[in-house]
Coordinates of C-alpha atoms in Angstrom, one line a residue:
M1 CA 0.0 0.0 0.0
A2 CA 1.3 3.5 -0.9
K3 CA 2.4 5.7 2.0
Q4 CA -0.3 8.1 3.2
T5 CA 0.7 11.6 4.2
E6 CA -2.5 12.3 6.1
N7 CA -5.2 10.0 7.6
N8 CA -8.7 11.4 6.8
V9 CA -10.7 9.0 9.0
G10 CA -14.3 7.8 8.9
I11 CA -15.4 5.8 11.9
Y12 CA -18.1 3.3 11.5
L13 CA -20.5 2.2 14.2
R14 CA -23.2 -0.5 14.0
L15 CA -25.6 -2.1 16.5
S16 CA -28.1 -4.8 15.6
Q17 CA -31.2 -5.8 17.5
E18 CA -29.5 -9.0 18.5
D19 CA -26.4 -7.0 19.7
M20 CA -28.5 -5.0 22.1
R21 CA -28.9 -8.1 24.3
E22 CA -25.1 -8.0 24.9
G23 CA -25.4 -4.9 27.1
D24 CA -23.5 -1.5 27.0
S25 CA -20.2 -2.9 25.7
L26 CA -21.5 -2.9 22.2
S27 CA -23.6 0.3 22.4
I28 CA -23.3 3.0 19.8
D29 CA -22.1 5.4 22.5
N30 CA -19.4 3.0 23.7
Q31 CA -18.2 2.3 20.2
K32 CA -18.0 6.0 19.5
L33 CA -16.0 6.7 22.7
I34 CA -13.4 3.9 21.8
L35 CA -13.1 5.0 18.1
T36 CA -12.9 8.7 18.8
K37 CA -10.2 8.2 21.5
F38 CA -8.2 6.0 19.1
V39 CA -8.3 8.6 16.3
T40 CA -7.4 11.5 18.6
E41 CA -4.5 9.6 20.2
K42 CA -3.1 8.9 16.7
G43 CA -3.4 12.6 15.8
W44 CA -5.5 11.8 12.7
N45 CA -8.2 13.9 11.1
L46 CA -11.7 12.6 12.0
V47 CA -13.8 13.6 8.9
S48 CA -17.1 11.8 9.6
E49 CA -18.9 9.1 11.5
Y50 CA -21.2 6.6 10.0
I51 CA -23.9 4.8 12.0
D52 CA -26.2 1.9 11.4
D53 CA -28.4 1.5 14.5
G54 CA -30.6 -1.6 14.4
Y55 CA -29.1 -3.2 11.3
T56 CA -27.9 -6.8 10.9
G57 CA -24.2 -7.2 9.9
T58 CA -25.1 -9.9 7.2
D59 CA -26.6 -7.2 4.9
F60 CA -24.3 -4.7 3.2
E61 CA -27.3 -2.6 2.0
R62 CA -27.2 -0.7 5.2
P63 CA -27.4 3.1 4.7
G64 CA -24.5 4.0 6.9
V65 CA -22.1 1.5 5.4
Q66 CA -23.1 2.5 1.9
K67 CA -22.4 6.1 2.6
L68 CA -19.1 5.1 4.2
L69 CA -18.0 3.1 1.1
A70 CA -19.1 5.9 -1.2
D71 CA -17.1 8.5 0.7
A72 CA -14.1 6.2 0.8
Q73 CA -14.2 5.5 -2.9
S74 CA -14.6 9.2 -3.7
G75 CA -11.5 10.1 -1.7
K76 CA -13.3 12.1 1.0
I77 CA -11.8 9.6 3.6
N78 CA -8.8 7.3 3.2
T79 CA -9.0 5.4 6.5
I80 CA -11.8 3.4 8.0
V81 CA -11.8 2.6 11.7
V82 CA -14.2 0.1 13.4
K83 CA -14.3 -1.4 16.9
D84 CA -13.9 -4.9 15.5
L85 CA -14.5 -6.9 12.3
S86 CA -18.1 -7.9 13.3
R87 CA -19.1 -4.2 13.5
F88 CA -18.2 -3.8 9.8
G89 CA -20.1 -7.0 8.9
R90 CA -20.9 -10.6 9.7
N91 CA -20.8 -11.9 6.1
Y92 CA -17.4 -13.3 5.7
I93 CA -17.5 -13.3 1.9
E94 CA -18.4 -9.6 1.7
V95 CA -16.0 -8.5 4.5
G96 CA -13.2 -10.3 2.8
R97 CA -14.0 -8.9 -0.6
Y98 CA -13.8 -5.3 0.7
I99 CA -10.7 -5.7 2.9
D100 CA -8.7 -7.9 0.5
Y101 CA -9.7 -6.4 -2.8
I102 CA -11.8 -3.2 -2.9
F103 CA -10.0 -1.2 -0.2
P104 CA -6.4 -1.9 -1.5
M105 CA -7.5 -1.0 -5.0
N106 CA -8.7 2.4 -3.8
N107 CA -5.8 2.9 -1.4
I108 CA -8.0 2.8 1.6
R109 CA -6.6 1.8 5.0
F110 CA -8.9 -0.4 7.2
I111 CA -8.5 -0.8 11.0
A112 CA -10.4 -3.1 13.4
I113 CA -9.1 -2.1 16.8
S114 CA -10.1 -5.1 19.0
D115 CA -9.0 -7.6 16.4
K116 CA -5.7 -5.8 15.8
V117 CA -6.3 -5.7 12.1
D118 CA -4.6 -2.9 10.2
T119 CA -4.2 -3.3 6.4
A120 CA -1.2 -1.0 6.5
D121 CA 0.7 -4.0 7.9
R122 CA 0.1 -6.8 5.4
N123 CA 2.5 -9.1 7.3
S124 CA 0.7 -9.1 10.6
A125 CA -0.6 -12.3 12.2
A126 CA -4.0 -10.6 12.7
L127 CA -4.5 -10.3 8.9
E128 CA -3.6 -13.9 8.5
M129 CA -6.2 -14.9 11.1
M130 CA -8.8 -12.5 9.7
P131 CA -10.6 -15.1 7.4
I132 CA -11.1 -17.3 10.4
V133 CA -12.4 -14.4 12.6
N134 CA -14.8 -13.4 9.8
L135 CA -16.0 -17.0 9.4
F136 CA -16.6 -17.2 13.2
N137 CA -18.5 -13.8 13.1
E138 CA -20.8 -15.2 10.4
W139 CA -21.3 -18.4 12.3
H140 CA -22.3 -16.4 15.4
S141 CA -24.8 -14.5 13.3
S142 CA -26.2 -17.7 11.8
S143 CA -26.5 -19.3 15.2
T144 CA -28.1 -16.3 16.8
S145 CA -30.5 -16.0 13.8
K146 CA -31.6 -19.6 14.2
K147 CA -32.2 -19.1 18.0
I148 CA -34.2 -15.9 17.4
R149 CA -36.3 -17.6 14.7
A150 CA -37.1 -20.5 16.9
V151 CA -38.1 -18.2 19.8
Y152 CA -40.1 -16.0 17.4
E153 CA -42.0 -19.0 15.9
A154 CA -42.7 -20.5 19.4
N155 CA -44.2 -17.2 20.5
A156 CA -46.2 -16.8 17.4
R157 CA -47.6 -20.4 17.7
A158 CA -48.4 -19.7 21.4
G159 CA -50.6 -16.8 20.3
N160 CA -48.3 -13.9 21.2
Y161 CA -48.8 -11.0 18.7
M162 CA -45.4 -10.5 17.0
G163 CA -46.1 -7.6 14.7
P164 CA -44.4 -4.3 15.3
L165 CA -47.7 -2.4 14.7
A166 CA -51.2 -3.3 15.7
P167 CA -53.8 -3.6 12.8
Y168 CA -56.0 -0.5 12.3
G169 CA -58.8 -0.7 14.9
Y170 CA -56.5 -2.2 17.5
E171 CA -53.7 -1.2 19.9
R172 CA -51.0 -3.4 21.4
N173 CA -51.4 -4.1 25.0
N174 CA -48.4 -3.8 27.3
D175 CA -48.7 -7.3 28.6
A176 CA -46.2 -10.0 27.9
N177 CA -48.1 -11.3 24.9
H178 CA -48.7 -7.9 23.4
T179 CA -52.4 -8.8 23.2
L180 CA -54.4 -6.7 20.7
I181 CA -57.0 -4.5 22.4
I182 CA -59.8 -2.6 20.6
N183 CA -59.1 1.0 19.8
P184 CA -62.4 2.9 20.5
E185 CA -61.6 5.6 18.0
T186 CA -60.8 3.4 15.0
A187 CA -62.8 0.2 15.6
P188 CA -66.1 1.8 14.6
V189 CA -64.5 2.7 11.2
V190 CA -63.5 -1.0 10.8
K191 CA -67.0 -2.1 11.6
R192 CA -68.5 0.3 9.1
I193 CA -66.1 -0.8 6.4
F194 CA -67.1 -4.5 6.9
E195 CA -70.8 -3.6 7.0
M196 CA -70.7 -1.6 3.8
R197 CA -68.9 -4.4 2.1
S198 CA -71.4 -7.0 3.4
R199 CA -74.2 -4.9 1.8
G200 CA -72.4 -5.1 -1.6
C201 CA -70.5 -1.8 -1.7
T202 CA -67.4 -1.9 -3.9
Y203 CA -64.0 -1.2 -2.4
R204 CA -63.9 2.0 -4.5
K205 CA -67.3 3.1 -3.1
I206 CA -66.1 2.5 0.5
S207 CA -62.8 4.4 0.0
D208 CA -64.7 7.3 -1.7
T209 CA -67.0 7.5 1.3
L210 CA -64.2 7.5 3.8
N211 CA -62.3 10.2 1.9
S212 CA -65.4 12.4 1.5
E213 CA -65.9 12.3 5.3
G214 CA -62.2 13.1 6.0
I215 CA -61.5 9.9 7.9
L216 CA -57.7 9.5 8.3
T217 CA -56.0 6.6 6.6
P218 CA -54.4 4.0 9.0
T219 CA -50.9 5.4 8.4
D220 CA -52.0 9.1 8.9
Y221 CA -53.9 8.1 12.0
R222 CA -50.8 6.4 13.4
Y223 CA -48.6 9.3 12.8
Q224 CA -51.1 11.8 14.2
K225 CA -51.4 9.7 17.5
S226 CA -47.6 9.6 17.8
G227 CA -47.3 13.3 17.3
K228 CA -44.8 12.8 14.4
E229 CA -45.0 14.2 10.9
N230 CA -45.8 11.6 8.2
I231 CA -42.7 11.8 6.0
R232 CA -43.7 8.8 4.0
N233 CA -44.6 9.4 0.4
N234 CA -48.3 8.5 0.3
A235 CA -51.4 10.2 -1.1
H236 CA -53.0 10.4 2.4
V237 CA -56.2 8.9 0.9
W238 CA -58.1 5.6 1.2
N239 CA -58.1 3.5 -1.9
S240 CA -59.5 0.2 -3.1
E241 CA -56.3 -1.7 -2.2
N242 CA -56.0 -0.6 1.4
V243 CA -59.7 -1.2 2.0
K244 CA -59.5 -4.6 0.5
S245 CA -56.4 -5.5 2.6
L246 CA -58.3 -4.5 5.7
V247 CA -61.4 -6.6 4.8
H248 CA -59.1 -9.6 4.3
N249 CA -57.4 -9.3 7.7
Q250 CA -58.5 -12.2 9.9
A251 CA -57.3 -10.3 13.0
Y252 CA -60.8 -8.6 13.0
L253 CA -62.3 -12.0 13.8
G254 CA -60.1 -12.3 16.9
R255 CA -57.8 -14.7 15.0
L256 CA -54.0 -14.3 14.8
V257 CA -52.5 -15.5 11.5
Q258 CA -48.7 -15.2 11.6
L259 CA -45.6 -16.8 10.1
R260 CA -47.0 -16.3 6.6
T261 CA -43.7 -15.2 5.2
T262 CA -40.0 -15.9 6.0
T263 CA -36.6 -15.1 4.4
V264 CA -34.3 -17.3 2.5
S265 CA -31.5 -17.2 5.1
H266 CA -29.8 -15.0 7.7
K267 CA -27.8 -13.5 4.8
N268 CA -30.4 -13.5 2.0
H269 CA -33.3 -11.4 3.2
K270 CA -35.5 -12.0 0.2
V271 CA -39.1 -12.6 1.5
I272 CA -40.7 -15.8 0.5
H273 CA -44.3 -16.9 1.2
R274 CA -44.9 -20.0 3.3
D275 CA -47.4 -22.6 2.5
S276 CA -50.6 -22.1 4.5
S277 CA -49.9 -25.4 6.3
E278 CA -46.9 -23.7 8.0
W279 CA -48.8 -20.6 9.2
A280 CA -49.3 -20.0 12.9
I281 CA -53.1 -19.6 13.4
V282 CA -54.6 -19.0 16.8
N283 CA -58.3 -18.5 17.3
N284 CA -59.8 -16.3 20.0
A285 CA -56.5 -14.6 20.6
H286 CA -58.2 -11.3 21.3
E287 CA -61.6 -9.6 21.2
P288 CA -63.0 -9.6 17.7
I289 CA -64.3 -6.4 16.0
I290 CA -66.6 -8.1 13.5
S291 CA -68.7 -11.3 13.6
Q292 CA -68.2 -14.5 11.7
E293 CA -71.5 -13.8 9.9
I294 CA -70.3 -10.4 8.5
W295 CA -66.9 -11.9 7.6
D296 CA -68.6 -14.8 5.7
K297 CA -70.9 -12.3 3.8
C298 CA -67.9 -10.2 2.7
L299 CA -66.1 -13.4 1.6
E300 CA -69.1 -14.5 -0.4
I301 CA -69.2 -11.1 -2.2
D302 CA -65.5 -11.4 -3.0
Q303 CA -66.2 -14.9 -4.5
S304 CA -69.3 -13.8 -6.4
L305 CA -69.4 -13.9 -10.2
S306 CA -70.8 -10.3 -10.0
R307 CA -68.3 -7.5 -10.4
G308 CA -70.6 -4.5 -10.3
K309 CA -69.6 -1.2 -11.8
I310 CA -70.2 2.2 -10.4
S311 CA -72.4 4.3 -12.7
K312 CA -71.7 8.0 -13.6
T313 CA -74.1 8.9 -10.8
R314 CA -71.8 6.9 -8.4
V315 CA -74.3 4.1 -7.9
T316 CA -73.9 0.4 -8.5
L317 CA -77.2 -0.9 -9.9
P318 CA -78.7 -4.0 -8.4
L319 CA -78.0 -6.4 -11.3
S320 CA -74.7 -4.9 -12.4
G321 CA -72.3 -7.8 -13.2
F322 CA -74.9 -10.5 -12.8
C323 CA -76.3 -10.7 -16.4
Y324 CA -74.9 -12.9 -19.2
C325 CA -75.9 -13.4 -22.9
A326 CA -77.6 -16.7 -23.5
D327 CA -75.9 -17.1 -27.0
C328 CA -72.3 -16.1 -26.6
G329 CA -71.8 -16.2 -22.8
N330 CA -70.4 -12.6 -22.6
K331 CA -71.5 -10.3 -19.8
M332 CA -74.3 -7.9 -20.6
R333 CA -73.4 -4.2 -20.6
Q334 CA -75.5 -1.4 -19.2
Q335 CA -75.9 1.6 -21.4
G336 CA -78.2 4.2 -22.8
I337 CA -81.0 6.4 -21.4
P338 CA -83.3 4.9 -20.3
S339 CA -80.8 2.4 -18.9
A340 CA -80.8 -1.0 -20.6
Y341 CA -78.7 -4.2 -20.8
L342 CA -77.0 -5.2 -24.1
C343 CA -74.9 -8.2 -25.0
G344 CA -71.2 -7.2 -24.3
L345 CA -69.9 -8.8 -27.5
Y346 CA -72.6 -7.1 -29.6
S347 CA -71.7 -3.8 -27.9
R348 CA -68.0 -4.2 -28.7
A349 CA -68.1 -5.9 -32.1
G350 CA -71.5 -5.4 -33.7
K351 CA -74.4 -7.5 -35.0
N352 CA -72.1 -9.8 -37.1
Y353 CA -70.9 -11.5 -33.8
C354 CA -74.1 -11.6 -31.7
G355 CA -77.5 -10.2 -31.2
T356 CA -78.4 -7.2 -29.0
H357 CA -80.4 -9.2 -26.4
Y358 CA -81.7 -5.8 -25.4
I359 CA -83.8 -5.5 -22.2
R360 CA -84.5 -2.4 -20.2
T361 CA -83.0 -2.3 -16.7
A362 CA -86.3 -1.5 -15.0
T363 CA -88.1 -4.3 -16.9
L364 CA -85.5 -6.9 -15.9
E365 CA -85.4 -5.7 -12.3
N366 CA -89.3 -6.0 -12.1
I367 CA -89.2 -9.5 -13.6
I368 CA -86.7 -10.8 -11.1
L369 CA -88.4 -9.0 -8.2
E370 CA -91.7 -10.8 -9.1
D371 CA -89.8 -14.1 -9.2
I372 CA -88.5 -13.5 -5.7
R373 CA -91.9 -12.6 -4.5
S374 CA -93.4 -15.8 -5.9
M375 CA -90.8 -17.8 -4.0
L376 CA -91.6 -15.9 -0.9
D377 CA -95.2 -16.9 -1.3
I378 CA -94.1 -20.5 -1.2
T379 CA -92.3 -20.0 2.1
V380 CA -95.6 -19.4 3.9
D381 CA -95.6 -23.2 4.3
E382 CA -91.9 -23.7 5.2
D383 CA -92.0 -27.5 5.0
E384 CA -93.6 -27.4 1.5
A385 CA -91.0 -24.7 0.5
R386 CA -88.2 -27.0 1.6
R387 CA -89.6 -29.9 -0.4
I388 CA -90.0 -27.8 -3.5
F389 CA -86.5 -26.3 -3.3
L390 CA -84.9 -29.6 -2.5
E391 CA -86.5 -31.1 -5.6
R392 CA -85.3 -28.1 -7.6
K393 CA -81.8 -28.7 -6.3
A394 CA -81.5 -32.4 -6.3
G395 CA -84.6 -34.1 -7.8
D396 CA -87.0 -36.3 -6.0
I397 CA -85.1 -36.7 -2.8
E398 CA -87.8 -38.6 -0.8
Q399 CA -87.9 -41.5 -3.3
Q400 CA -84.1 -41.5 -3.6
T401 CA -83.6 -41.6 0.2
A402 CA -86.0 -44.5 0.6
N403 CA -84.2 -46.5 -2.1
D404 CA -80.8 -45.6 -0.6
N405 CA -81.8 -46.7 2.9
K406 CA -83.2 -50.0 1.5
K407 CA -79.9 -50.7 -0.4
I408 CA -77.8 -49.8 2.7
K409 CA -79.5 -52.5 4.7
E410 CA -79.2 -55.0 1.9
Y411 CA -75.5 -54.2 1.4
E412 CA -74.6 -54.2 5.0
S413 CA -76.4 -57.6 5.6
R414 CA -74.6 -59.2 2.6
L415 CA -71.2 -57.8 3.7
A416 CA -71.7 -59.4 7.1
E417 CA -72.5 -62.7 5.4
L418 CA -69.4 -62.5 3.2
E419 CA -67.2 -62.0 6.3
K420 CA -68.6 -65.2 7.8
L421 CA -68.2 -67.1 4.5
I422 CA -64.5 -65.9 4.2
R423 CA -63.8 -67.1 7.8
S424 CA -65.6 -70.4 7.1
V425 CA -63.5 -71.1 4.0
Y426 CA -60.3 -70.5 5.9
E427 CA -61.5 -72.8 8.7
D428 CA -62.4 -75.5 6.1
K429 CA -59.0 -75.2 4.5
V430 CA -57.2 -75.5 7.8
M431 CA -59.3 -78.6 8.7
G432 CA -58.6 -80.1 5.4
R433 CA -62.3 -80.1 4.4
V434 CA -61.7 -78.2 1.1
A435 CA -58.9 -78.4 -1.4
E436 CA -56.5 -75.4 -1.7
E437 CA -57.6 -74.7 -5.3
M438 CA -61.2 -74.6 -4.4
C439 CA -60.4 -72.4 -1.3
L440 CA -58.6 -69.8 -3.4
S441 CA -61.4 -69.7 -6.0
L442 CA -64.0 -69.2 -3.3
L443 CA -62.0 -66.5 -1.5
D444 CA -61.4 -64.7 -4.8
G445 CA -65.1 -64.6 -5.6
Y446 CA -66.1 -63.5 -2.1
Q447 CA -63.4 -60.8 -2.0
K448 CA -64.5 -59.3 -5.4
E449 CA -68.1 -59.2 -4.3
K450 CA -67.1 -57.6 -1.1
E451 CA -65.1 -54.9 -2.8
K452 CA -67.9 -54.1 -5.2
L453 CA -70.5 -53.9 -2.5
S454 CA -68.2 -51.7 -0.3
S455 CA -67.7 -49.3 -3.3
E456 CA -71.4 -49.1 -3.9
L457 CA -72.1 -48.6 -0.2
N458 CA -69.6 -45.7 -0.1
A459 CA -71.2 -44.1 -3.1
I460 CA -74.6 -44.2 -1.4
Q461 CA -73.3 -42.8 1.9
N462 CA -71.6 -40.0 0.0
R463 CA -74.9 -39.2 -1.8
I464 CA -76.7 -39.1 1.5
S465 CA -74.0 -36.8 2.9
T466 CA -74.6 -34.5 -0.2
Q467 CA -78.3 -34.6 0.5
L468 CA -77.7 -33.4 4.0
Q469 CA -75.7 -30.5 2.7
D470 CA -78.4 -29.8 0.1
S471 CA -80.9 -29.6 3.0
K472 CA -78.7 -27.1 4.8
D473 CA -78.3 -25.1 1.6
V474 CA -82.1 -24.9 1.1
D475 CA -82.6 -23.8 4.7
E476 CA -80.0 -21.1 4.2
F477 CA -81.8 -19.9 1.0
I478 CA -85.2 -19.8 2.8
S479 CA -83.6 -17.9 5.7
R480 CA -82.2 -15.3 3.3
L481 CA -85.3 -15.2 1.2
K482 CA -87.5 -14.3 4.2
K483 CA -85.4 -11.3 5.0
Y484 CA -86.8 -9.6 1.9
A485 CA -90.5 -10.3 2.6
G486 CA -92.4 -7.1 1.7
A487 CA -89.6 -5.7 -0.4
D488 CA -91.0 -3.2 -3.0
K489 CA -87.9 -2.9 -5.1
L490 CA -84.9 -5.0 -6.1
T491 CA -81.7 -3.9 -4.2
R492 CA -78.0 -4.6 -4.7
E493 CA -77.8 -6.3 -1.3
M494 CA -80.8 -8.6 -2.2
C495 CA -79.1 -9.6 -5.5
L496 CA -75.8 -10.4 -3.8
E497 CA -77.5 -12.5 -1.2
L498 CA -79.8 -14.5 -3.4
I499 CA -78.7 -14.5 -7.0
E500 CA -75.6 -16.1 -8.6
Y501 CA -76.2 -15.0 -12.2
V502 CA -78.9 -14.3 -14.8
I503 CA -79.0 -15.6 -18.4
I504 CA -80.8 -13.5 -21.0
D505 CA -82.2 -14.9 -24.2
E506 CA -82.3 -12.8 -27.5
N507 CA -85.1 -10.2 -27.7
P508 CA -87.6 -11.7 -30.2
G509 CA -89.3 -8.4 -30.9
R510 CA -92.3 -6.5 -29.8
G511 CA -95.2 -8.5 -28.4
K512 CA -93.2 -11.8 -28.3
S513 CA -92.1 -13.6 -25.1
R514 CA -88.6 -14.8 -24.2
D515 CA -86.9 -16.5 -21.4
I516 CA -85.0 -14.9 -18.5
H517 CA -83.1 -17.7 -16.6
V518 CA -82.4 -16.7 -13.0
Y519 CA -79.9 -18.9 -11.1
Y520 CA -80.2 -18.6 -7.4
K521 CA -77.6 -19.4 -4.8
F522 CA -77.9 -22.7 -2.9
I523 CA -80.8 -24.1 -4.9
D524 CA -79.6 -24.1 -8.6
E525 CA -76.8 -26.3 -10.0
G526 CA -73.7 -25.1 -11.9
L527 CA -73.5 -22.0 -9.7
N528 CA -69.9 -21.2 -10.2
N529 CA -69.9 -21.2 -14.0
P530 CA -72.7 -19.4 -15.9
N531 CA -71.5 -21.2 -19.1
N532 CA -72.8 -24.5 -17.6
A533 CA -76.3 -23.1 -18.1
L534 CA -75.5 -22.3 -21.8
D535 CA -74.6 -25.9 -22.7

């Protein structure tokens, strides 16, 4: 290394979260005291200090170390002093690359006081031992990382809240588990967001409402409560994404879902998503803000085929996103004054590709409202309504159930007989009453019959299980239907609760009738694919 006439020094100080457990000996203040004294005693020029407080040594993207390296390479400083090698870094490859290659190329002197490393003396024993020291430092970091991960995971699976910030609507308690407690100021906003979504409001509509009322975003609220200025670059407004993220957070059910992500290693901090089987899920970890019923409604709306659009008057019409063309399968579009539905393909490409399927919005809404009212009339006799809807969903269940029960008794009786016959054949073989060839033939026949009957019995039992689910589905539909007794108009909430989709035939012209196929949730087949109804 060329001789330096003046040492322009930059001192580097680092303290990680893990190092804080070691006590005051590694504190920033203690490091600064040692380094400043060293530079002063040498009579060198202390140009600047560079600090990374709370950063791991395995990552060289630390702001302090990056500024240090930039100043060293630009010539602002020509000497770097650290307390020991581990303060500079715990990645032995990166530390070695800088000390052995980059610093010498740029005529930069590097000193680690406690490890007696000084690159001005290339023949020192300390430099020869440096690779081993660096390797040990990285091993220490790896070992510490594994221990911390193990403790973190154990706490998460025990139901301790491990997040640095509480979800909007909650605060972190000061107990050992950092239990989430309801924030009386923001929890009502969370409730309102879920209630609006459960009624069918779009995320955009919800965010527009919150912004129009001047409700602070979660980030702005947090900064306001802390008394600090929000220096983050955000628009200070609610949007569809932050509302959607809130509605999908299971913490509002009183459920902690943690360990959803991890990093590649203690050196590679790339975030990777864990499989859901590895998540730490703890129910009843804290007081919920919303009910399971509201959560399920919001989830159902997210999974619905309908993706309603807000009109120019900032309203989402009841059937927006529900209607499909019977011929091409495209969604129907709303347009015109008065409002009407047209085939989406016709609207985009013209009559050479599909017909108009034109129907006025008011006409379609009245048709569907009348259909709902007619089903409500059936529910006056709930038992009769259940029978009708069950037949609509799964055919003649009473006759099918009677046949299934009869077959179950027959199959179970025959299977019991086969077990006795198989044991009898074995006994006859052992006693020498039947030849081995005859024994194998009988056993083969009995076993094949047994397997066939068992398979058929399983099929019947699965069908009965399905029928039980069908019965629950019908009861749920009747319960929802009854909520709208006396309704004088079709609403968005009504459509979201009752309807899966609507298929509209071509308009045959004035005075002629056509079919409107309404597929209701829980009682109509092929619910998740409107194209099933077009086959």
